Amino acid sequence: MRVAEFLRAVPAIVFAIDLDAVITFSSGSGLRPLGFEPDQLVGQSIFDIYPDRTDFSQEFVRAIAGEEFRLQTTLGDRIFDTQYTPLFDRRGVLEGSLGIAVDITELVHNQRSLQQMALSDAVTGLASRAHVETLLDTLLTGTHTVSVLLVDVDGFRDVNDTHGHAVGDDVLRQIGARVRDSLPAYSIVGRFGGDQFAVAIQETDNRSIARHADNLLNQISRPLQVDVMVDGAPAYAELRLSASIGISVADNYNGPTTSSLLSRADSASHVAKRSGGGSYSFYSADHDRSARRLSLSTRIRHAIESGDITTEFQPVVRLQDRSIAGFEALARWTDPILGKVCPSEFIALIEASPLIDDLFDAVLHQALSAALAWQPESDDRPPVWVSVNLSARQLRNPELPGLILRAVSEVGLPTDLLTLELTETAILEPDPTTDRALHVLRDAGIGFHVDDFGVGYSNLARLGELIAKGLLRSVKIDRRLVQPLPDDGAHALLNALRSMTHALGLDVIAEGVETEAQLDALTGLGYDYVQGWLFHRSMPAHDARKLIIGR
């Protein structure tokens, strides 16, 4: 995804102010509709820029007082959803506030249009099928950067049959709210009738869409509290449901239409439901590709059990002296029949099933053993860590911390040399099980990266909370933001992200560095670490060891 497309999809202003309400940083394409350029406002007081806005006085007094809050702001004809997070220096002293303002003008206008046209679902308050189709028609006339997810609630008929339609409607309202709240603010969310919800997201990257789908499955599977009648008396009941999600991506096809996208997503949802529910499936018009996916599904368990899925390691390079700081562990699969299987094929497939736990356990043990073997023999050289990817589904497993700590203990690697890579989606919303796992692992010395940072819809308040508790070590900037360098737009965005992450006290790693021009730009911007083919591709454990200790 080009940076320009990303910025059009998520217009934003990133800024920081000091305790005198003077702007110390400003960037983002959201400035231009307001008549400003990035960095133009640095050094100016917010009260001087908008002297007639008394509401700004109240807003910025709250910000520089160290309050964390979120609100909607109107500037000219644009509407922004703005989040303020206090900034502290290394001694913990308040030094200002960090703000990110996301342009939600179109979303608000669509909501108003929805109300005016009375095109809302009577049960859930979400958009009706007619309005979803109208919005999709509008999107497709301007861009094919859109994906449709159809969400079917598994076993919903049993709810109506057992508890009645009033309880069924309450369940639909709760699920509808979870679907809406689990997605980026610019998403289209509606109910198509019965137990089916429709979602349109202005993204087409399969990994990103898969993360959204996985998050939806996790949110829907949380217990639902409903009022029921037992022996003629009111009582509370807890229901647990799952969902099947079908996904259709617009730019995978020539001339996509609203009708074709919805039809393909519906077909994919039936595939997910036939697999047992509680999963998602991407639509594929290519029969050979569908047959291959079926082959992968049937062979993947055997591959894990037989050791056909192995682990390779890609170095993370410290820019200060070009030394190797650590390695990311990456799963690789060579099947006796299918040959080499692309990670993007099988990772997304495994992440949608319980097999992700088996894969993680295998990769974790291989990574820990490799890291123990490659530690420098000389005390004057810093130790080299290893990072392992962890999915949102796994974080909600209450047994996860014990499994990880037992593995570390068995292998004998110091816990501070293990880092777990998390997606923004995995930690976006507070969850008791997730938070407990993070705290237990942090207390044991294990660190955390936020992976693919910069292309999701970050909840800065949540990130600030995790940082304040010492739960995050660094962020990894998504390769899609690095690839366009040295393009000016990419340079400005990466400068903003580096400034923001450093202000939050985090190290920052740039992924996907493949050219000298990209490296020069990142070095000039003050990035800490880089990872990419310009330095090293992924390699077997014995080659990683040779890089560190020479044999």
XYZ file of C-alpha atoms in Angstrom:
551
model
C 0.000 0.000 0.000
C 1.462 3.394 -1.013
C 1.838 5.976 1.732
C -0.388 8.409 -0.192
C -3.184 5.853 -0.258
C -2.727 5.102 3.423
C -2.885 8.800 4.318
C -6.020 9.275 2.222
C -7.618 6.338 4.013
C -6.726 7.568 7.489
C -6.255 11.366 7.371
C -4.620 12.443 10.612
C -2.764 15.181 12.422
C -0.032 14.182 14.861
C 1.085 16.954 17.192
C 2.671 17.647 20.566
C 2.419 20.687 22.866
C 4.486 21.741 25.847
C 3.183 23.062 29.167
C 2.862 26.570 27.703
C 0.559 25.239 24.956
C 3.323 25.830 22.389
C 3.363 23.314 19.546
C 6.634 21.353 19.540
C 5.718 18.911 16.758
C 3.104 18.787 14.004
C 2.738 16.542 10.982
C 0.176 14.597 8.955
C -1.868 15.134 5.796
C -4.846 16.273 7.886
C -3.117 19.654 8.242
C -3.408 20.580 4.573
C -7.242 20.876 4.391
C -6.893 23.346 7.253
C -4.395 25.454 5.300
C -1.215 24.341 7.043
C 1.873 22.359 6.084
C 3.711 19.843 8.309
C 6.026 21.606 10.794
C 4.556 25.032 9.891
C 2.912 25.382 13.306
C 5.940 24.382 15.392
C 6.830 27.154 17.828
C 3.354 28.738 17.811
C 0.871 28.781 20.654
C -2.404 27.017 19.976
C -4.197 30.000 21.534
C -2.682 32.311 18.893
C -3.621 30.041 15.990
C -7.293 29.889 16.985
C -7.847 32.936 19.262
C -11.645 32.912 18.870
C -12.143 29.280 19.897
C -12.943 29.398 23.606
C -13.547 25.654 23.568
C -9.878 25.200 22.624
C -8.843 26.995 25.784
C -10.700 24.453 27.871
C -9.424 21.576 25.734
C -5.763 22.505 25.955
C -5.911 23.421 29.615
C -6.997 19.824 30.212
C -4.194 18.531 27.959
C -1.342 20.451 29.585
C -2.693 19.553 33.018
C -1.739 15.947 32.256
C -5.255 14.651 31.609
C -5.797 11.791 29.171
C -9.013 12.204 27.204
C -10.708 11.887 23.842
C -13.174 14.188 22.086
C -14.526 15.333 18.745
C -13.424 18.698 17.360
C -14.681 20.678 14.359
C -12.191 22.785 12.380
C -13.683 24.558 9.386
C -15.654 21.926 7.516
C -13.639 19.010 8.935
C -14.473 16.900 11.995
C -11.697 15.210 13.975
C -11.657 12.470 16.599
C -8.814 13.617 18.845
C -6.987 11.658 21.543
C -4.713 13.377 24.055
C -2.048 11.469 26.005
C 0.256 13.131 28.559
C 3.987 13.159 27.821
C 6.518 12.598 30.595
C 10.279 12.923 30.588
C 12.542 10.103 31.733
C 12.200 11.247 35.342
C 8.416 10.966 35.145
C 7.870 14.734 35.106
C 5.012 15.999 32.915
C 6.387 17.920 29.927
C 3.389 18.243 27.635
C 0.770 16.294 25.716
C 0.731 14.182 22.549
C -2.312 14.416 20.319
C -3.504 12.486 17.298
C -6.522 13.791 15.410
C -8.189 11.444 12.931
C -10.406 13.014 10.256
C -13.819 11.380 10.686
C -15.738 13.902 8.579
C -17.038 11.376 6.080
C -17.990 8.954 8.830
C -19.982 11.630 10.665
C -21.650 12.781 7.463
C -22.583 9.205 6.645
C -24.051 8.771 10.113
C -26.116 11.941 9.708
C -27.249 10.818 6.294
C -28.223 7.481 7.798
C -30.390 9.189 10.392
C -31.988 11.533 7.862
C -32.845 8.730 5.489
C -34.012 6.458 8.322
C -31.856 3.690 6.863
C -30.922 2.003 10.092
C -31.602 -1.466 11.416
C -34.430 -1.320 13.947
C -32.875 -3.915 16.280
C -29.200 -2.968 16.418
C -29.174 0.654 15.256
C -26.509 -0.237 12.684
C -26.823 0.569 8.993
C -29.451 -1.365 7.100
C -28.592 -3.561 4.134
C -29.798 -0.859 1.739
C -27.571 1.777 3.288
C -24.521 -0.508 3.413
C -24.970 -1.209 -0.293
C -25.304 2.516 -1.040
C -22.103 3.310 0.864
C -20.282 0.455 -0.858
C -21.432 1.750 -4.263
C -19.976 5.157 -3.377
C -16.693 3.672 -2.182
C -16.241 1.554 -5.293
C -16.701 4.532 -7.617
C -13.624 6.163 -6.072
C -11.372 3.281 -5.065
C -11.026 -0.486 -5.021
C -9.248 -0.299 -1.665
C -12.066 -1.991 0.211
C -12.765 -5.415 1.696
C -16.119 -6.859 2.728
C -16.584 -9.186 5.693
C -19.890 -10.992 6.215
C -20.276 -12.164 9.809
C -22.733 -15.028 10.472
C -23.455 -15.846 14.124
C -23.151 -19.600 14.655
C -26.108 -21.327 16.335
C -28.215 -18.183 16.678
C -31.429 -20.043 15.870
C -31.012 -22.002 19.113
C -31.067 -18.706 21.052
C -34.424 -17.737 19.586
C -35.851 -21.246 19.997
C -34.687 -21.568 23.614
C -35.088 -18.056 25.014
C -37.429 -16.260 22.606
C -37.043 -13.402 20.157
C -36.691 -10.693 22.806
C -33.520 -12.322 24.110
C -32.439 -12.964 20.522
C -32.771 -9.252 19.742
C -30.740 -8.378 22.855
C -27.997 -10.780 21.716
C -27.967 -9.186 18.254
C -27.660 -5.720 19.782
C -24.707 -6.778 21.926
C -22.954 -8.535 19.044
C -23.614 -5.596 16.734
C -22.000 -3.246 19.259
C -18.967 -5.520 19.534
C -18.582 -5.698 15.771
C -18.812 -1.901 15.483
C -16.422 -1.203 18.372
C -13.824 -3.745 17.195
C -13.165 -2.003 13.884
C -11.508 1.231 12.690
C -13.705 4.324 12.943
C -13.950 4.676 9.152
C -15.475 1.198 8.685
C -18.982 0.610 7.379
C -20.933 -1.695 9.700
C -24.476 -2.922 9.129
C -26.924 -5.733 9.754
C -28.236 -7.680 6.793
C -31.079 -9.308 8.684
C -31.304 -12.475 10.737
C -27.943 -13.229 12.339
C -25.767 -11.717 9.590
C -23.688 -8.548 9.885
C -21.781 -6.821 7.084
C -18.537 -4.888 7.399
C -16.646 -2.854 4.799
C -13.066 -1.773 5.605
C -10.941 0.503 3.427
C -8.005 -1.925 3.460
C -6.961 -4.716 1.094
C -3.882 -6.237 2.725
C -4.760 -9.842 3.562
C -2.691 -9.910 6.776
C -4.369 -6.769 8.074
C -7.855 -8.017 7.143
C -7.105 -11.375 8.778
C -6.180 -9.559 12.007
C -9.501 -7.682 11.915
C -11.365 -10.957 11.355
C -9.508 -12.659 14.195
C -10.310 -9.740 16.497
C -14.002 -9.955 15.546
C -14.056 -13.688 16.311
C -12.481 -13.078 19.713
C -14.862 -10.250 20.601
C -17.972 -12.168 19.549
C -16.878 -15.251 21.522
C -16.789 -13.305 24.807
C -19.665 -14.228 27.198
C -22.968 -12.405 26.643
C -25.126 -11.396 29.626
C -28.889 -11.599 28.924
C -32.137 -11.440 30.916
C -34.208 -14.636 30.703
C -37.246 -16.100 32.365
C -36.789 -19.168 34.567
C -39.983 -20.741 35.969
C -41.810 -17.509 35.298
C -39.285 -15.333 37.156
C -36.609 -13.040 35.646
C -33.014 -14.261 35.845
C -29.617 -13.642 34.287
C -27.966 -16.052 31.867
C -24.558 -16.171 30.220
C -24.436 -17.184 26.572
C -21.356 -18.034 24.523
C -21.556 -17.849 20.740
C -19.117 -17.991 17.854
C -19.221 -16.656 14.313
C -18.203 -17.578 10.774
C -16.739 -14.794 8.634
C -16.497 -14.673 4.852
C -14.086 -12.157 3.317
C -13.981 -10.671 -0.172
C -11.213 -8.223 -1.179
C -12.036 -5.744 -3.973
C -8.626 -5.394 -5.632
C -8.354 -9.171 -6.113
C -10.847 -8.966 -9.008
C -11.413 -6.977 -12.183
C -14.360 -4.583 -12.033
C -15.651 -5.435 -8.552
C -19.211 -4.353 -7.794
C -21.164 -4.204 -4.566
C -23.179 -7.216 -5.662
C -20.137 -9.316 -6.578
C -18.271 -8.444 -3.368
C -21.237 -9.371 -1.195
C -21.875 -12.565 -3.143
C -18.242 -13.673 -2.824
C -18.135 -12.838 0.886
C -21.329 -14.845 1.366
C -19.790 -17.857 -0.395
C -16.688 -17.580 1.763
C -18.794 -17.413 4.942
C -20.388 -20.746 3.997
C -16.898 -22.236 3.653
C -16.009 -20.951 7.129
C -19.248 -22.340 8.579
C -18.691 -25.753 6.973
C -15.281 -25.903 8.635
C -17.022 -25.969 12.010
C -17.592 -22.264 12.680
C -15.583 -19.910 14.807
C -13.269 -19.110 11.883
C -12.918 -16.940 8.785
C -12.311 -17.688 5.119
C -11.092 -15.539 2.203
C -13.003 -15.966 -1.064
C -10.933 -17.265 -3.981
C -12.230 -17.411 -7.541
C -9.305 -19.580 -8.594
C -10.240 -23.251 -8.294
C -6.617 -24.344 -8.100
C -6.022 -21.901 -5.282
C -9.099 -23.179 -3.448
C -7.903 -26.750 -3.889
C -4.475 -25.739 -2.580
C -6.070 -24.133 0.465
C -7.935 -27.365 1.140
C -4.667 -29.271 0.813
C -2.983 -26.906 3.241
C -5.811 -27.315 5.740
C -5.617 -31.094 5.663
C -1.805 -31.315 5.825
C -0.943 -28.538 8.225
C -1.474 -30.502 11.448
C 0.780 -33.293 10.202
C 3.381 -30.689 9.205
C 3.557 -29.332 12.752
C 3.665 -32.780 14.354
C 6.306 -34.134 11.948
C 8.588 -31.094 12.136
C 8.090 -30.049 8.514
C 7.450 -26.526 9.789
C 10.815 -25.181 10.919
C 12.124 -21.830 12.121
C 14.408 -19.352 10.403
C 15.807 -16.139 11.850
C 16.070 -12.642 10.376
C 18.490 -10.240 12.075
C 17.566 -6.856 13.522
C 20.507 -4.482 13.022
C 21.541 -1.736 15.459
C 22.110 1.374 13.319
C 24.575 2.947 15.749
C 27.321 0.431 14.951
C 25.654 -1.951 12.423
C 25.866 -4.808 14.945
C 23.181 -7.454 15.309
C 20.871 -6.689 18.233
C 18.546 -9.649 17.837
C 16.711 -12.025 15.520
C 13.036 -12.436 14.658
C 11.930 -16.087 14.555
C 9.931 -16.879 11.402
C 8.049 -20.099 10.631
C 8.887 -21.813 7.322
C 7.131 -24.818 5.781
C 8.436 -27.205 3.128
C 5.894 -29.947 2.483
C 6.934 -33.295 0.886
C 4.046 -32.999 -1.601
C 3.204 -29.294 -1.856
C 6.802 -28.064 -1.767
C 7.672 -24.706 -0.215
C 4.550 -23.046 1.147
C 4.476 -19.253 1.339
C 4.185 -18.045 4.959
C 1.318 -15.699 4.016
C -0.644 -18.779 2.922
C -0.297 -20.943 5.989
C 0.129 -18.374 8.798
C -3.275 -16.774 8.180
C -4.801 -20.256 7.947
C -3.255 -21.391 11.231
C -4.067 -18.144 13.063
C -7.765 -18.790 12.432
C -7.607 -22.178 14.199
C -6.447 -23.691 17.503
C -3.389 -25.027 15.634
C -1.766 -21.632 16.243
C -0.960 -22.828 19.787
C 0.899 -25.881 18.467
C 2.809 -23.809 15.921
C 3.766 -21.198 18.514
C 5.039 -23.865 20.899
C 7.203 -25.411 18.170
C 8.625 -22.053 17.020
C 9.190 -20.913 20.622
C 11.263 -23.970 21.576
C 13.333 -23.756 18.383
C 13.893 -20.011 18.896
C 14.948 -20.393 22.528
C 17.414 -23.168 21.709
C 18.883 -21.193 18.816
C 19.242 -18.044 20.935
C 21.031 -19.955 23.681
C 23.533 -21.286 21.127
C 24.323 -17.953 19.479
C 25.066 -15.904 22.613
C 28.521 -14.239 22.370
C 31.248 -16.029 24.301
C 32.933 -12.752 25.251
C 31.545 -10.595 28.061
C 32.469 -7.405 26.208
C 29.837 -8.075 23.535
C 26.140 -7.495 24.307
C 23.790 -10.493 24.341
C 21.549 -11.071 21.302
C 17.801 -11.438 21.864
C 15.211 -13.386 19.904
C 11.597 -12.371 19.193
C 8.632 -14.660 18.537
C 5.270 -13.606 17.086
C 2.187 -14.015 19.259
C -1.418 -13.814 17.977
C -4.408 -12.097 19.590
C -6.137 -15.467 20.015
C -3.251 -16.830 22.095
C -3.149 -13.826 24.440
C -6.621 -14.736 25.612
C -5.461 -18.176 26.728
C -5.059 -17.961 30.541
C -2.465 -20.772 30.434
C -0.173 -18.903 28.019
C 2.231 -17.337 30.594
C 2.874 -20.704 32.242
C 3.527 -22.384 28.889
C 6.045 -19.718 27.867
C 7.858 -19.574 31.201
C 8.152 -23.366 31.371
C 9.670 -23.418 27.882
C 12.196 -20.707 28.821
C 13.101 -22.583 31.986
C 13.523 -25.897 30.148
C 15.883 -24.388 27.575
C 17.774 -22.195 30.052
C 17.740 -18.889 28.128
C 17.606 -15.750 30.322
C 14.085 -14.330 30.131
C 15.285 -10.838 29.204
C 16.598 -12.244 25.904
C 13.082 -13.246 24.785
C 10.754 -10.684 23.202
C 7.196 -11.356 22.066
C 5.868 -9.525 19.008
C 2.232 -8.378 19.283
C -0.031 -6.725 16.747
C -1.891 -3.500 17.582
C -5.150 -5.442 17.303
C -4.033 -7.954 19.934
C -3.624 -5.277 22.621
C -5.995 -2.555 21.346
C -8.700 -3.032 23.950
C -8.228 -3.823 27.648
C -8.941 -7.461 28.439
C -8.397 -9.008 31.900
C -6.842 -12.216 30.559
C -4.602 -10.351 28.115
C -3.491 -7.815 30.704
C -2.742 -10.528 33.262
C -0.629 -12.416 30.699
C 1.300 -9.261 29.809
C 1.997 -8.447 33.458
C 3.089 -11.987 34.391
C 5.453 -12.211 31.431
C 6.780 -8.668 31.978
C 7.464 -9.425 35.648
C 9.459 -12.465 34.535
C 11.671 -10.219 32.383
C 10.156 -10.884 28.951
C 9.765 -7.849 26.654
C 7.195 -6.918 24.012
C 7.313 -5.312 20.543
C 4.239 -3.868 18.812
C 4.492 -5.298 15.283
C 3.330 -3.685 12.004
C 2.963 -0.320 13.743
C 1.565 2.613 11.751
C -1.013 0.894 9.524
C -3.625 0.068 12.163
C -5.958 2.336 14.159
C -3.958 2.729 17.329
C -5.716 3.478 20.598
C -3.084 5.849 21.969
C -4.689 5.868 25.384
C -4.288 2.083 25.507
C -0.702 2.254 24.228
C 0.045 4.952 26.787
C -1.372 2.759 29.530
C 0.793 -0.190 28.490
C 3.888 1.999 28.215
C 3.273 3.554 31.641
C 3.139 0.060 33.118
C 6.427 -0.868 31.459
C 4.789 -3.453 29.216
C 6.185 -2.292 25.867
C 9.821 -2.161 24.795
C 9.618 -1.032 21.189
C 7.524 -0.757 18.039
C 8.240 -2.134 14.577
C 7.246 0.220 11.770
C 5.386 -1.651 9.037
C 7.352 -2.304 5.847
C 4.595 -0.683 3.746
C 5.525 2.688 5.224
C 9.257 2.145 4.651
C 9.152 0.934 1.034
C 8.293 4.321 -0.591
C 11.386 6.028 0.912
C 12.938 8.448 0.086
C 9.530 9.796 -1.083
C 8.751 13.043 0.790
C 5.400 11.780 2.040
C 6.967 8.637 3.446
C 9.779 10.681 4.989
C 7.315 12.992 6.768
C 5.208 10.138 8.091
C 8.201 8.136 9.347
C 9.595 11.257 11.009
C 6.271 11.714 12.815
C 6.176 8.082 13.913
C 9.785 8.186 15.117
C 9.161 11.399 17.065
C 6.008 9.976 18.619
C 7.555 6.657 19.637
C 10.694 8.270 21.047
C 8.513 10.733 22.973
C 6.789 7.716 24.487
C 10.148 6.241 25.527
C 10.118 3.355 23.038
C 12.804 2.016 20.721
C 11.744 1.918 17.073
C 12.573 -0.729 14.457
C 11.956 -0.122 10.745
C 11.031 -3.275 8.818
C 11.485 -4.051 5.131
C 14.682 -2.058 4.492
C 15.848 -3.123 1.037
C 17.765 -0.179 -0.478
C 20.611 2.149 0.494
C 18.289 5.123 -0.074
C 15.847 3.769 2.499
C 18.687 3.142 4.939
C 20.118 6.653 4.489
C 16.694 8.193 5.107
C 16.087 6.152 8.262
C 19.569 6.920 9.582
C 18.973 10.633 9.049
C 15.656 10.401 10.872
C 17.322 8.892 13.940
C 15.906 5.392 13.822
C 17.349 2.932 16.346
C 17.153 -0.390 14.504
C 16.370 -1.727 11.028
C 15.459 -5.095 9.585
C 15.387 -6.143 5.955
C 16.986 -7.771 2.937
C 19.550 -4.978 2.543
C 21.366 -6.572 5.484
C 20.151 -10.163 5.774
C 17.329 -12.447 4.707
C 16.002 -15.057 7.120
C 18.408 -17.923 7.745
C 18.636 -21.283 9.570
C 19.721 -21.310 13.210
C 23.276 -22.521 12.465
C 23.854 -19.592 10.068
C 22.547 -17.166 12.682
C 25.031 -18.627 15.147
C 27.884 -18.200 12.668
C 26.987 -14.524 12.253
C 27.397 -13.955 15.987
C 30.240 -16.204 17.084
C 31.873 -17.067 13.749
C 31.428 -20.832 13.789
